mmCIF file of C-alpha atoms in Angstrom:
data_model
loop_
_atom_site.group_PDB
_atom_site.id
_atom_site.type_symbol
_atom_site.label_atom_id
_atom_site.label_comp_id
_atom_site.label_asym_id
_atom_site.label_seq_id
_atom_site.Cartn_x
_atom_site.Cartn_y
_atom_site.Cartn_z
ATOM 1 C CA UNK A 14 73.111 1.251 -78.839
ATOM 2 C CA UNK A 15 75.234 -2.490 -79.323
ATOM 3 C CA UNK A 16 76.564 -2.013 -75.460
ATOM 4 C CA UNK A 17 73.127 -1.503 -74.050
ATOM 5 C CA UNK A 18 72.167 -4.724 -77.124
ATOM 6 C CA UNK A 19 74.497 -6.807 -75.536
ATOM 7 C CA UNK A 20 73.702 -6.063 -72.107
ATOM 8 C CA UNK A 21 70.521 -7.121 -72.180
ATOM 9 C CA UNK A 22 72.080 -10.256 -74.033
ATOM 10 C CA UNK A 23 74.080 -10.653 -71.305
ATOM 11 C CA UNK A 24 71.069 -11.516 -68.552
ATOM 12 C CA UNK A 25 70.100 -14.606 -70.589
ATOM 13 C CA UNK A 26 73.838 -15.499 -70.011
ATOM 14 C CA UNK A 27 74.230 -15.418 -66.611
ATOM 15 C CA UNK A 28 74.292 -18.599 -64.297
ATOM 16 C CA UNK A 29 72.136 -16.792 -62.340
ATOM 17 C CA UNK A 30 69.444 -14.253 -61.327
ATOM 18 C CA UNK A 31 69.119 -11.496 -58.070
ATOM 19 C CA UNK A 32 66.475 -8.683 -57.674
ATOM 20 C CA UNK A 33 69.823 -6.103 -58.257
ATOM 21 C CA UNK A 34 69.251 -8.356 -61.857
ATOM 22 C CA UNK A 35 66.054 -7.771 -62.451
ATOM 23 C CA UNK A 36 66.124 -3.856 -61.642
ATOM 24 C CA UNK A 37 69.206 -2.977 -63.546
ATOM 25 C CA UNK A 38 67.773 -5.410 -66.691
ATOM 26 C CA UNK A 39 63.666 -3.793 -66.462
ATOM 27 C CA UNK A 40 65.489 0.099 -67.168
ATOM 28 C CA UNK A 41 67.811 -0.993 -69.603
ATOM 29 C CA UNK A 42 65.412 -2.354 -71.389
ATOM 30 C CA UNK A 43 63.090 0.947 -71.050
ATOM 31 C CA UNK A 44 65.664 3.045 -71.310
ATOM 32 C CA UNK A 45 63.405 3.475 -75.008
ATOM 33 C CA UNK A 46 61.956 2.745 -77.760
ATOM 34 C CA UNK A 47 64.552 -0.082 -79.356
ATOM 35 C CA UNK A 48 65.813 -1.020 -76.119
ATOM 36 C CA UNK A 49 62.898 -2.459 -75.509
ATOM 37 C CA UNK A 50 62.080 -4.122 -79.100
ATOM 38 C CA UNK A 51 65.430 -5.477 -78.858
ATOM 39 C CA UNK A 52 64.521 -6.664 -75.740
ATOM 40 C CA UNK A 53 62.032 -8.451 -76.739
ATOM 41 C CA UNK A 54 63.276 -9.883 -79.758
ATOM 42 C CA UNK A 55 65.789 -11.734 -77.358
ATOM 43 C CA UNK A 56 63.225 -12.994 -75.409
ATOM 44 C CA UNK A 57 61.904 -14.250 -78.185
ATOM 45 C CA UNK A 58 64.259 -16.378 -78.369
ATOM 46 C CA UNK A 59 65.205 -17.005 -75.357
ATOM 47 C CA UNK A 60 61.300 -18.857 -75.343
ATOM 48 C CA UNK A 61 62.544 -21.315 -78.153
ATOM 49 C CA UNK A 62 65.531 -22.173 -75.975
ATOM 50 C CA UNK A 63 63.386 -22.744 -72.739
ATOM 51 C CA UNK A 64 60.457 -24.755 -74.892
ATOM 52 C CA UNK A 65 63.583 -26.806 -75.775
ATOM 53 C CA UNK A 66 64.722 -27.183 -72.482
ATOM 54 C CA UNK A 67 67.711 -25.682 -73.426
ATOM 55 C CA UNK A 68 66.817 -22.147 -70.830
ATOM 56 C CA UNK A 69 65.237 -21.615 -67.162
ATOM 57 C CA UNK A 70 61.774 -21.349 -66.476
ATOM 58 C CA UNK A 71 62.410 -18.427 -64.524
ATOM 59 C CA UNK A 72 63.925 -16.040 -66.383
ATOM 60 C CA UNK A 73 61.786 -16.259 -69.375
ATOM 61 C CA UNK A 74 59.255 -14.996 -66.498
ATOM 62 C CA UNK A 75 61.103 -12.967 -65.474
ATOM 63 C CA UNK A 76 62.158 -11.177 -68.839
ATOM 64 C CA UNK A 77 58.280 -11.070 -69.911
ATOM 65 C CA UNK A 78 57.547 -9.878 -66.653
ATOM 66 C CA UNK A 79 59.348 -6.530 -67.661
ATOM 67 C CA UNK A 80 58.179 -6.398 -70.831
ATOM 68 C CA UNK A 81 54.519 -6.545 -69.052
ATOM 69 C CA UNK A 82 53.227 -9.564 -70.772
ATOM 70 C CA UNK A 83 51.334 -9.991 -66.968
ATOM 71 C CA UNK A 84 49.457 -13.734 -67.443
ATOM 72 C CA UNK A 85 52.426 -14.664 -70.463
ATOM 73 C CA UNK A 86 55.216 -14.612 -67.030
ATOM 74 C CA UNK A 87 52.008 -16.167 -65.036
ATOM 75 C CA UNK A 88 52.681 -19.559 -67.139
ATOM 76 C CA UNK A 89 55.791 -19.560 -67.388
ATOM 77 C CA UNK A 90 56.890 -18.505 -63.799
ATOM 78 C CA UNK A 91 54.482 -21.545 -62.850
ATOM 79 C CA UNK A 92 57.122 -24.067 -64.160
ATOM 80 C CA UNK A 93 60.084 -22.787 -62.772
ATOM 81 C CA UNK A 94 61.961 -24.154 -59.343
ATOM 82 C CA UNK A 95 59.944 -24.124 -56.832
ATOM 83 C CA UNK A 96 61.958 -21.061 -55.004
ATOM 84 C CA UNK A 97 61.338 -17.570 -52.730
ATOM 85 C CA UNK A 98 62.619 -15.831 -56.125
ATOM 86 C CA UNK A 99 60.325 -17.986 -58.595
ATOM 87 C CA UNK A 100 56.816 -16.654 -55.883
ATOM 88 C CA UNK A 101 57.948 -12.812 -55.265
ATOM 89 C CA UNK A 102 57.861 -12.802 -58.872
ATOM 90 C CA UNK A 103 55.020 -14.507 -59.745
ATOM 91 C CA UNK A 104 54.077 -12.387 -57.042
ATOM 92 C CA UNK A 105 54.306 -9.293 -58.701
ATOM 93 C CA UNK A 106 53.013 -11.018 -62.015
ATOM 94 C CA UNK A 107 49.470 -11.473 -60.507
ATOM 95 C CA UNK A 108 49.876 -7.650 -58.668
ATOM 96 C CA UNK A 109 50.553 -6.353 -62.780
ATOM 97 C CA UNK A 110 46.602 -8.243 -63.225
ATOM 98 C CA UNK A 111 45.122 -6.868 -60.443
ATOM 99 C CA UNK A 112 44.405 -11.166 -59.362
ATOM 100 C CA UNK A 113 45.046 -10.281 -55.493
ATOM 101 C CA UNK A 114 44.202 -13.049 -53.404
ATOM 102 C CA UNK A 115 46.451 -15.179 -55.660
ATOM 103 C CA UNK A 116 48.876 -12.198 -55.769
ATOM 104 C CA UNK A 117 48.945 -12.516 -51.743
ATOM 105 C CA UNK A 118 49.169 -16.101 -51.548
ATOM 106 C CA UNK A 119 52.781 -16.259 -53.490
ATOM 107 C CA UNK A 120 53.648 -13.328 -51.044
ATOM 108 C CA UNK A 121 53.499 -15.752 -48.113
ATOM 109 C CA UNK A 122 54.764 -19.019 -50.240
ATOM 110 C CA UNK A 123 57.853 -16.814 -51.532
ATOM 111 C CA UNK A 124 58.044 -15.583 -47.120
ATOM 112 C CA UNK A 125 57.957 -19.658 -46.229
ATOM 113 C CA UNK A 126 60.631 -20.276 -49.317
ATOM 114 C CA UNK A 127 62.983 -17.524 -47.345
ATOM 115 C CA UNK A 128 62.196 -14.135 -48.761
ATOM 116 C CA UNK A 129 62.678 -11.469 -46.146
ATOM 117 C CA UNK A 130 59.782 -11.000 -44.091
ATOM 118 C CA UNK A 131 59.528 -7.902 -43.576
ATOM 119 C CA UNK A 132 59.269 -7.837 -46.820
ATOM 120 C CA UNK A 133 57.045 -9.775 -48.008
ATOM 121 C CA UNK A 134 53.718 -8.538 -45.136
ATOM 122 C CA UNK A 135 54.439 -5.292 -46.644
ATOM 123 C CA UNK A 136 53.817 -5.871 -50.598
ATOM 124 C CA UNK A 137 50.734 -8.347 -49.191
ATOM 125 C CA UNK A 138 49.752 -5.000 -46.808
ATOM 126 C CA UNK A 139 49.924 -3.188 -50.690
ATOM 127 C CA UNK A 140 47.759 -5.540 -51.663
ATOM 128 C CA UNK A 141 44.961 -6.185 -49.629
ATOM 129 C CA UNK A 142 44.196 -1.716 -49.819
ATOM 130 C CA UNK A 143 44.437 -2.354 -53.409
ATOM 131 C CA UNK A 144 41.785 -5.405 -52.901
ATOM 132 C CA UNK A 145 39.797 -3.972 -49.960
ATOM 133 C CA UNK A 146 40.445 -5.233 -46.835
ATOM 134 C CA UNK A 147 41.614 -3.060 -45.016
ATOM 135 C CA UNK A 148 41.794 -5.312 -40.861
ATOM 136 C CA UNK A 149 43.896 -7.249 -42.620
ATOM 137 C CA UNK A 150 46.538 -4.442 -43.996
ATOM 138 C CA UNK A 151 45.889 -2.593 -40.479
ATOM 139 C CA UNK A 152 47.138 -6.150 -39.017
ATOM 140 C CA UNK A 153 50.235 -6.870 -41.202
ATOM 141 C CA UNK A 154 51.086 -3.120 -40.232
ATOM 142 C CA UNK A 155 50.666 -3.316 -36.362
ATOM 143 C CA UNK A 156 53.239 -6.517 -36.802
ATOM 144 C CA UNK A 157 56.011 -4.652 -38.389
ATOM 145 C CA UNK A 158 54.927 -1.265 -36.198
ATOM 146 C CA UNK A 159 58.636 -1.507 -33.757
ATOM 147 C CA UNK A 160 60.534 -2.793 -36.707
ATOM 148 C CA UNK A 161 58.943 -0.214 -39.452
ATOM 149 C CA UNK A 162 59.334 3.128 -37.787
ATOM 150 C CA UNK A 163 62.574 2.039 -39.791
ATOM 151 C CA UNK A 164 61.847 1.434 -43.235
ATOM 152 C CA UNK A 165 60.309 2.918 -46.245
ATOM 153 C CA UNK A 166 57.791 0.072 -47.218
ATOM 154 C CA UNK A 167 55.618 0.656 -43.002
ATOM 155 C CA UNK A 168 55.044 3.756 -44.626
ATOM 156 C CA UNK A 169 54.321 3.028 -47.636
ATOM 157 C CA UNK A 170 51.122 0.762 -46.390
ATOM 158 C CA UNK A 171 50.603 3.945 -43.866
ATOM 159 C CA UNK A 172 50.167 6.336 -46.546
ATOM 160 C CA UNK A 173 48.105 3.408 -48.339
ATOM 161 C CA UNK A 174 46.019 2.789 -45.307
ATOM 162 C CA UNK A 175 45.555 6.715 -44.836
ATOM 163 C CA UNK A 176 45.130 7.426 -48.421
ATOM 164 C CA UNK A 177 41.976 4.767 -48.480
ATOM 165 C CA UNK A 178 40.473 5.915 -44.866
ATOM 166 C CA UNK A 179 40.120 9.692 -47.246
ATOM 167 C CA UNK A 180 42.903 10.544 -44.555
ATOM 168 C CA UNK A 181 44.409 12.163 -47.845
ATOM 169 C CA UNK A 182 46.910 15.053 -45.479
ATOM 170 C CA UNK A 183 48.503 12.546 -43.053
ATOM 171 C CA UNK A 184 48.736 10.058 -45.477
ATOM 172 C CA UNK A 185 50.645 12.590 -47.991
ATOM 173 C CA UNK A 186 52.864 12.643 -44.466
ATOM 174 C CA UNK A 187 53.438 9.063 -44.934
ATOM 175 C CA UNK A 188 54.777 9.048 -48.178
ATOM 176 C CA UNK A 189 56.876 11.792 -47.485
ATOM 177 C CA UNK A 190 58.501 9.346 -44.602
ATOM 178 C CA UNK A 191 58.876 6.766 -46.311
ATOM 179 C CA UNK A 192 60.729 8.889 -49.090
ATOM 180 C CA UNK A 193 63.063 10.526 -46.378
ATOM 181 C CA UNK A 194 64.126 7.117 -45.942
ATOM 182 C CA UNK A 195 64.193 5.643 -50.008
ATOM 183 C CA UNK A 196 64.349 8.779 -51.950
ATOM 184 C CA UNK A 197 64.113 6.550 -54.895
ATOM 185 C CA UNK A 198 60.732 4.167 -53.430
ATOM 186 C CA UNK A 199 58.482 5.228 -56.554
ATOM 187 C CA UNK A 200 54.911 3.680 -55.337
ATOM 188 C CA UNK A 201 55.620 6.528 -52.705
ATOM 189 C CA UNK A 202 56.681 9.016 -55.073
ATOM 190 C CA UNK A 203 53.912 8.715 -57.493
ATOM 191 C CA UNK A 204 51.214 8.052 -54.151
ATOM 192 C CA UNK A 205 51.910 11.061 -52.929
ATOM 193 C CA UNK A 206 52.823 13.747 -56.310
ATOM 194 C CA UNK A 207 49.039 12.117 -57.492
ATOM 195 C CA UNK A 208 47.134 13.254 -53.709
ATOM 196 C CA UNK A 209 49.690 16.544 -53.705
ATOM 197 C CA UNK A 210 47.555 16.981 -56.859
ATOM 198 C CA UNK A 211 44.241 16.114 -55.667
ATOM 199 C CA UNK A 212 44.971 18.436 -52.924
ATOM 200 C CA UNK A 213 45.347 21.775 -55.182
ATOM 201 C CA UNK A 214 49.049 21.443 -53.575
ATOM 202 C CA UNK A 215 50.705 22.247 -57.142
ATOM 203 C CA UNK A 216 54.400 23.129 -56.112
ATOM 204 C CA UNK A 217 54.774 20.366 -54.784
ATOM 205 C CA UNK A 218 52.841 17.721 -56.521
ATOM 206 C CA UNK A 219 55.274 19.137 -59.593
ATOM 207 C CA UNK A 220 58.760 18.843 -57.149
ATOM 208 C CA UNK A 221 57.763 14.981 -56.907
ATOM 209 C CA UNK A 222 56.319 13.953 -60.483
ATOM 210 C CA UNK A 223 59.695 15.511 -61.199
ATOM 211 C CA UNK A 224 62.254 13.888 -59.226
ATOM 212 C CA UNK A 225 59.772 10.193 -60.263
ATOM 213 C CA UNK A 226 59.865 11.476 -63.979
ATOM 214 C CA UNK A 227 64.148 11.617 -63.925
ATOM 215 C CA UNK A 228 63.402 7.703 -62.122
ATOM 216 C CA UNK A 229 64.854 5.208 -65.546
ATOM 217 C CA UNK A 230 61.780 3.491 -65.322
ATOM 218 C CA UNK A 231 59.670 6.355 -65.018
ATOM 219 C CA UNK A 232 56.453 5.865 -64.989
ATOM 220 C CA UNK A 233 53.899 6.788 -67.387
ATOM 221 C CA UNK A 234 50.920 7.611 -65.555
ATOM 222 C CA UNK A 235 53.537 9.976 -63.780
ATOM 223 C CA UNK A 236 54.554 11.902 -66.998
ATOM 224 C CA UNK A 237 51.388 11.888 -68.237
ATOM 225 C CA UNK A 238 49.535 13.575 -64.632
ATOM 226 C CA UNK A 239 53.185 15.704 -64.002
ATOM 227 C CA UNK A 240 51.892 16.709 -68.583
ATOM 228 C CA UNK A 241 48.090 17.557 -66.809
ATOM 229 C CA UNK A 242 49.316 19.483 -64.447
ATOM 230 C CA UNK A 243 51.373 22.135 -66.896
ATOM 231 C CA UNK A 244 48.654 22.284 -68.915
ATOM 232 C CA UNK A 245 45.883 23.669 -65.900
ATOM 233 C CA UNK A 246 48.735 26.110 -65.431
ATOM 234 C CA UNK A 247 49.918 26.906 -68.731
ATOM 235 C CA UNK A 248 53.037 25.898 -68.735
ATOM 236 C CA UNK A 249 52.255 24.383 -72.525
ATOM 237 C CA UNK A 250 55.557 23.142 -73.478
ATOM 238 C CA UNK A 251 56.496 21.190 -70.689
ATOM 239 C CA UNK A 252 53.650 19.598 -70.915
ATOM 240 C CA UNK A 253 54.310 18.698 -74.456
ATOM 241 C CA UNK A 254 57.706 17.842 -73.198
ATOM 242 C CA UNK A 255 56.638 14.403 -70.686
ATOM 243 C CA UNK A 256 53.847 13.427 -73.786
ATOM 244 C CA UNK A 257 56.840 13.177 -75.735
ATOM 245 C CA UNK A 258 58.712 11.381 -73.864
ATOM 246 C CA UNK A 259 56.271 9.170 -73.590
ATOM 247 C CA UNK A 260 55.137 8.440 -77.172
ATOM 248 C CA UNK A 261 59.294 8.359 -77.543
ATOM 249 C CA UNK A 262 59.296 4.852 -75.539
ATOM 250 C CA UNK A 263 55.779 3.629 -76.571
ATOM 251 C CA UNK A 264 54.712 5.767 -79.502
ATOM 252 C CA UNK A 265 51.543 3.779 -79.983
ATOM 253 C CA UNK A 266 50.379 5.448 -76.148
ATOM 254 C CA UNK A 267 46.310 6.250 -77.425
ATOM 255 C CA UNK A 268 45.456 8.083 -74.330
ATOM 256 C CA UNK A 269 49.541 10.238 -75.016
ATOM 257 C CA UNK A 270 48.454 10.715 -78.032
ATOM 258 C CA UNK A 271 45.146 11.618 -77.733
ATOM 259 C CA UNK A 272 46.052 14.534 -74.840
ATOM 260 C CA UNK A 273 49.898 15.392 -76.486
ATOM 261 C CA UNK A 274 46.986 16.688 -79.542
ATOM 262 C CA UNK A 275 44.801 18.644 -76.680
ATOM 263 C CA UNK A 276 47.440 20.173 -74.916
ATOM 264 C CA UNK A 277 49.111 21.660 -78.417
ATOM 265 C CA UNK A 278 45.806 22.601 -78.866
ATOM 266 C CA UNK A 279 45.336 24.517 -76.381
ATOM 267 C CA UNK A 280 48.610 26.369 -76.362
ATOM 268 C CA UNK A 281 47.856 27.070 -80.707
ATOM 269 C CA UNK A 282 44.451 28.658 -78.723
ATOM 270 C CA UNK A 283 45.720 30.840 -76.456
ATOM 271 C CA UNK A 284 48.882 32.073 -78.369
ATOM 272 C CA UNK A 285 46.210 33.498 -80.776
ATOM 273 C CA UNK A 286 43.200 34.566 -78.670
ATOM 274 C CA UNK A 287 46.326 36.520 -76.796
ATOM 275 C CA UNK A 288 46.600 37.823 -80.906
ATOM 276 C CA UNK A 289 42.987 38.326 -80.923
ATOM 277 C CA UNK A 290 42.291 40.086 -78.204
ATOM 278 C CA UNK A 291 44.811 43.163 -78.683
ATOM 279 C CA UNK A 292 43.682 43.156 -81.869
ATOM 280 C CA UNK A 293 39.821 42.556 -81.875
ATOM 281 C CA UNK A 294 39.361 46.678 -80.624
ATOM 282 C CA UNK A 295 41.596 47.698 -83.284
ATOM 283 C CA UNK A 296 39.542 46.305 -86.251
ATOM 284 C CA UNK A 297 36.417 47.102 -85.336
ATOM 285 C CA UNK A 298 37.452 51.268 -85.135
ATOM 286 C CA UNK A 299 39.362 50.514 -88.679
ATOM 287 C CA UNK A 300 37.552 48.172 -90.840
ATOM 288 C CA UNK A 301 34.654 50.373 -90.235
ATOM 289 C CA UNK A 302 32.978 51.677 -94.295
ATOM 290 C CA UNK A 303 33.971 55.102 -95.109
ATOM 291 C CA UNK A 304 29.786 55.067 -96.302
ATOM 292 C CA UNK A 305 29.138 55.057 -93.046
ATOM 293 C CA UNK A 306 29.670 58.371 -92.754
ATOM 294 C CA UNK A 307 28.144 61.233 -93.502
ATOM 295 C CA UNK A 308 30.892 63.124 -95.903
ATOM 296 C CA UNK A 309 30.986 66.077 -98.672
ATOM 297 C CA UNK A 310 30.091 64.467 -102.891
ATOM 298 C CA UNK A 311 33.784 66.387 -103.255
ATOM 299 C CA UNK A 312 34.888 63.811 -100.840
ATOM 300 C CA UNK A 313 33.607 60.767 -100.495
ATOM 301 C CA UNK A 314 33.928 60.495 -104.125
ATOM 302 C CA UNK A 315 37.653 60.971 -103.834
ATOM 303 C CA UNK A 316 38.474 58.683 -101.864
ATOM 304 C CA UNK A 317 36.353 55.871 -103.955
ATOM 305 C CA UNK A 318 39.046 56.746 -106.101
ATOM 306 C CA UNK A 319 41.482 56.688 -104.256
ATOM 307 C CA UNK A 320 40.673 53.016 -103.182
ATOM 308 C CA UNK A 321 39.833 54.094 -100.232
ATOM 309 C CA UNK A 322 36.711 52.221 -98.423
ATOM 310 C CA UNK A 323 37.864 52.067 -95.557
ATOM 311 C CA UNK A 324 38.728 53.925 -91.339
ATOM 312 C CA UNK A 325 41.776 51.672 -91.603
ATOM 313 C CA UNK A 326 42.606 52.777 -96.046
ATOM 314 C CA UNK A 327 42.221 55.988 -94.500
ATOM 315 C CA UNK A 328 44.888 55.945 -91.450
ATOM 316 C CA UNK A 329 47.238 54.411 -93.828
ATOM 317 C CA UNK A 330 47.733 58.379 -95.732
ATOM 318 C CA UNK A 331 48.995 61.538 -94.428
ATOM 319 C CA UNK A 332 48.061 64.907 -95.246
ATOM 320 C CA UNK A 333 50.094 65.217 -98.139
ATOM 321 C CA UNK A 334 49.379 61.916 -100.259
ATOM 322 C CA UNK A 335 45.510 63.406 -99.432
ATOM 323 C CA UNK A 336 46.304 66.852 -101.095
ATOM 324 C CA UNK A 337 48.215 65.280 -103.928
ATOM 325 C CA UNK A 338 45.470 64.082 -105.346
ATOM 326 C CA UNK A 339 43.283 65.811 -108.106
ATOM 327 C CA UNK A 340 40.799 67.353 -107.132
ATOM 328 C CA UNK A 341 40.961 66.956 -103.128
ATOM 329 C CA UNK A 342 40.911 70.239 -101.839
ATOM 330 C CA UNK A 343 41.963 71.974 -98.280
ATOM 331 C CA UNK A 344 38.055 72.517 -97.410
ATOM 332 C CA UNK A 345 38.374 67.919 -98.392
ATOM 333 C CA UNK A 346 41.089 67.617 -95.938
ATOM 334 C CA UNK A 347 39.674 69.749 -92.957
ATOM 335 C CA UNK A 348 36.331 67.846 -93.332
ATOM 336 C CA UNK A 349 38.502 64.477 -93.054
ATOM 337 C CA UNK A 350 40.736 65.065 -90.017
ATOM 338 C CA UNK A 351 37.202 66.542 -88.290
ATOM 339 C CA UNK A 352 36.218 62.703 -89.040
ATOM 340 C CA UNK A 353 39.437 61.123 -88.135
ATOM 341 C CA UNK A 354 39.544 63.451 -84.093
ATOM 342 C CA UNK A 355 36.129 62.017 -83.558
ATOM 343 C CA UNK A 356 37.273 59.153 -82.933
ATOM 344 C CA UNK A 357 41.067 59.285 -81.318
ATOM 345 C CA UNK A 358 41.892 59.090 -85.367
ATOM 346 C CA UNK A 359 43.851 60.776 -87.594
ATOM 347 C CA UNK A 360 45.894 60.772 -90.512
ATOM 348 C CA UNK A 361 49.407 58.923 -90.951
ATOM 349 C CA UNK A 362 48.637 57.522 -87.449
ATOM 350 C CA UNK A 363 51.026 53.867 -85.898
ATOM 351 C CA UNK A 364 48.987 51.124 -86.319
ATOM 352 C CA UNK A 365 50.108 50.686 -82.280
ATOM 353 C CA UNK A 366 48.501 53.607 -81.262
ATOM 354 C CA UNK A 367 45.538 52.087 -81.971
ATOM 355 C CA UNK A 368 45.070 49.598 -80.273
ATOM 356 C CA UNK A 369 44.029 50.920 -76.897
ATOM 357 C CA UNK A 370 40.748 52.409 -78.928
ATOM 358 C CA UNK A 371 37.764 50.792 -78.787
ATOM 359 C CA UNK A 372 38.197 48.426 -75.894
ATOM 360 C CA UNK A 373 34.772 47.826 -74.140
ATOM 361 C CA UNK A 374 34.661 49.101 -70.614
ATOM 362 C CA UNK A 375 34.457 47.262 -67.694
ATOM 363 C CA UNK A 376 30.335 45.872 -66.553
ATOM 364 C CA UNK A 377 29.864 47.197 -63.419
ATOM 365 C CA UNK A 378 27.490 44.976 -61.467
ATOM 366 C CA UNK A 379 24.671 45.667 -59.864
ATOM 367 C CA UNK A 380 24.969 44.385 -55.951
ATOM 368 C CA UNK A 381 21.597 44.849 -53.841
ATOM 369 C CA UNK A 382 21.282 47.061 -50.846
ATOM 370 C CA UNK A 383 23.124 45.739 -48.238
ATOM 371 C CA UNK A 384 24.772 43.124 -49.805
ATOM 372 C CA UNK A 385 28.214 44.698 -51.101
ATOM 373 C CA UNK A 386 30.334 42.713 -48.843
ATOM 374 C CA UNK A 387 29.601 40.247 -51.071
ATOM 375 C CA UNK A 388 32.047 40.973 -53.338
ATOM 376 C CA UNK A 389 35.221 41.614 -50.906
ATOM 377 C CA UNK A 390 34.175 37.612 -50.216
ATOM 378 C CA UNK A 391 38.285 35.255 -51.030
ATOM 379 C CA UNK A 392 37.478 33.005 -53.944
ATOM 380 C CA UNK A 393 39.514 30.982 -51.607
ATOM 381 C CA UNK A 394 36.840 30.464 -49.606
ATOM 382 C CA UNK A 395 34.030 28.778 -52.388
ATOM 383 C CA UNK A 396 33.553 25.697 -52.480
ATOM 384 C CA UNK A 397 35.043 25.115 -56.128
ATOM 385 C CA UNK A 398 36.935 22.093 -57.537
ATOM 386 C CA UNK A 399 41.410 22.003 -58.420
ATOM 387 C CA UNK A 400 40.695 22.786 -61.174
ATOM 388 C CA UNK A 401 38.355 25.240 -61.498
ATOM 389 C CA UNK A 402 40.254 26.594 -58.362
ATOM 390 C CA UNK A 403 43.100 26.958 -60.272
ATOM 391 C CA UNK A 404 41.262 27.954 -64.021
ATOM 392 C CA UNK A 405 40.420 31.331 -61.535
ATOM 393 C CA UNK A 406 43.625 31.736 -60.353
ATOM 394 C CA UNK A 407 45.303 31.609 -63.773
ATOM 395 C CA UNK A 408 42.621 34.506 -64.664
ATOM 396 C CA UNK A 409 43.592 36.144 -61.653
#
């Protein structure tokens, strides 16, 4: 933590900042809860310097942006020097607040002051999709169609447009193309994994979410979505591990805390149900009171004195143990053995041999004449939600 703290502090001492500097800073600050807390302390200290005009508003604005304090970041960046960095990161802060019109205007100003035109236009196009102006986004994508064939950002915008039009499979292809060109394009990873999840492509969704989760700044929503998939397919330990990562960085994350409890409850319930399903038929037999059976007075009295109240108590005993009891003879023994034999039991029978007894027979489903083929229809042909389909798959 000492080395990380020194690197975080070095950001405020650097003469200049760049996009690479910002990205490295964000990765370090989000490495752990302790790192983020330390960075928040350094940011507060630097704010005092800025207020005393001994610090740079741009650095403070970037630090606040890293911490997710978008409104504060925007206010500070408005006091920074009028250059491309100020406007580009001001646009990022506006996006964090869902102020899309302001974000578009700031990206345009950044491009006018020297920011890469293609990158600025793709950011504007993405913002236009988010605010619902698909025509404007389409025009910007078309403007860069020639050079965009080799740029991940262009395919990402194409994916956003296709997704907005409900063309989910085409959107997945576009996001995959973006990831081929830039394997670390986090927005494309998240959108692609989310779509695969909605399409029921669990394996593909898990693969991309796992790639996203190892990024230094793993999306909190990516980890939570991955946990949801793991829970749906019964991989509870892995779901808990994802949520633990979220809570390690954000201990007070309400949604993650509630979902963690939900997954833990499901995990315990599955374990209990598995045990209950094995035990219920056995318990129904072994818990039957001896008083429910027609036995001779001598046999009943002997068993009562021996404190044998149920069939379970009875099968624990051996023939020798019964015969050794006063007044219990061969006649009573034969009576008891006949009683147990009718129920598939015997004296001294091991518990595991009884577990399969009492299982309810599989009920038959009455089918109207001529409709027998209905039962052979695959579940995959039914119009079911993704969650319902997964549950049926788990039930085989």
